[in-house]
Amino acid sequence: MSSRRSRSRPSAPSMITDDQINDLVSKLHQLLPEIRNRCSDKVSAARVLQETCSYIKSLHREVDDLSERLSELLDNTDSTQASIIRSLLMQ
Amino acid sequence: MSPSQQPSSPNPTHLKIRFARRFLRALNNLNITKTSPDDDDDGENRVYRRSRRVKIAAYTAMASVVGSRRAWSRAVLWKVRNRSRNRSLLSVRPRRKRVDCKITNNDHDHAKVFVRRRNPNPKRDPFRDSGQVLKLRKLVPGAETMDSWCLMDETADYIKCLAAQVEVMKTLVDLYTTT
């Protein structure tokens, strides 16, 4: 599986260096919505991890909420409409 | 199956389209099987079970779009398959799979079957079990035995796919409310 990755990955016996972790932390930092808007360099790794945890939790909550709404809507909608929408998206 | 230059991050638009297709197909199947409701089920329980099925369909659809490229998607698919298998075999004890590392009869540990221990030595991996990292390991599926590098990598991919999933679901809800 590691042969498929275009990005270099530390081989198992070598030590995971601070630089590699910092690279990944900054990459995670780019993905987070809140921190991106403020000053984007020199954010601590702990902060990034904390924001990541809360972001993932909020995404889980959103999925729960959306799936509840979807299930209610599905009950009220005819199933033929679902297939119409599906054919619209399948282009 | 994959080209020689496998992209490290999925194109978000393609991801959304493929997820939308699978999710809608699963919802359609759900709709068809739901047409005969149980009368002795009280309303609240039925609503809860339905939303739970939709949620599982969403996570399964996203995990199957990503496929077995990622440890988190493999862990999600494994958990879902295990849950449905255990439900249908309630009276029979589940068989143990042949694995390289010892497993206990615990849901989370089943993810260990697919993740080889690459760097368990704490000297080589100083960040392995520090505070926030432990919380992250609980949130990302399949992340419990990874070293820090893999964990960060999987987390980044997981966040991208989750965000795409949420966007598609929001679009669907909007579509259904306006139609």
mmCIF file of N, CA, C and O in Angstrom, chain B residues 6 25 82 87 94 122 151:
data_model
loop_
_atom_site.group_PDB
_atom_site.id
_atom_site.type_symbol
_atom_site.label_atom_id
_atom_site.label_comp_id
_atom_site.label_asym_id
_atom_site.label_seq_id
_atom_site.Cartn_x
_atom_site.Cartn_y
_atom_site.Cartn_z
ATOM 1 N N GLN B 6 -0.697 7.378 -8.108
ATOM 2 C CA GLN B 6 -1.922 7.517 -7.324
ATOM 3 C C GLN B 6 -1.924 8.871 -6.632
ATOM 4 O O GLN B 6 -0.984 9.191 -5.912
ATOM 5 N N ARG B 25 -28.461 5.765 -3.865
ATOM 6 C CA ARG B 25 -28.876 4.398 -4.135
ATOM 7 C C ARG B 25 -29.264 3.696 -2.837
ATOM 8 O O ARG B 25 -30.285 3.010 -2.745
ATOM 9 N N ASN B 82 -19.527 -6.138 10.611
ATOM 10 C CA ASN B 82 -19.519 -6.912 11.841
ATOM 11 C C ASN B 82 -20.821 -6.759 12.599
ATOM 12 O O ASN B 82 -21.361 -7.728 13.121
ATOM 13 N N ARG B 87 -25.733 -9.215 14.355
ATOM 14 C CA ARG B 87 -27.182 -9.164 14.571
ATOM 15 C C ARG B 87 -27.870 -10.386 14.021
ATOM 16 O O ARG B 87 -28.805 -10.911 14.609
ATOM 17 N N PRO B 94 -19.726 -15.625 17.414
ATOM 18 C CA PRO B 94 -18.959 -15.220 16.223
ATOM 19 C C PRO B 94 -17.618 -15.916 16.186
ATOM 20 O O PRO B 94 -16.951 -16.070 17.206
ATOM 21 N N PRO B 122 7.979 3.409 21.762
ATOM 22 C CA PRO B 122 7.720 4.792 22.181
ATOM 23 C C PRO B 122 8.930 5.706 22.002
ATOM 24 O O PRO B 122 8.780 6.910 21.877
ATOM 25 N N LEU B 151 -1.419 8.455 11.806
ATOM 26 C CA LEU B 151 -2.605 9.046 12.415
ATOM 27 C C LEU B 151 -2.915 10.400 11.800
ATOM 28 O O LEU B 151 -4.058 10.687 11.442
#
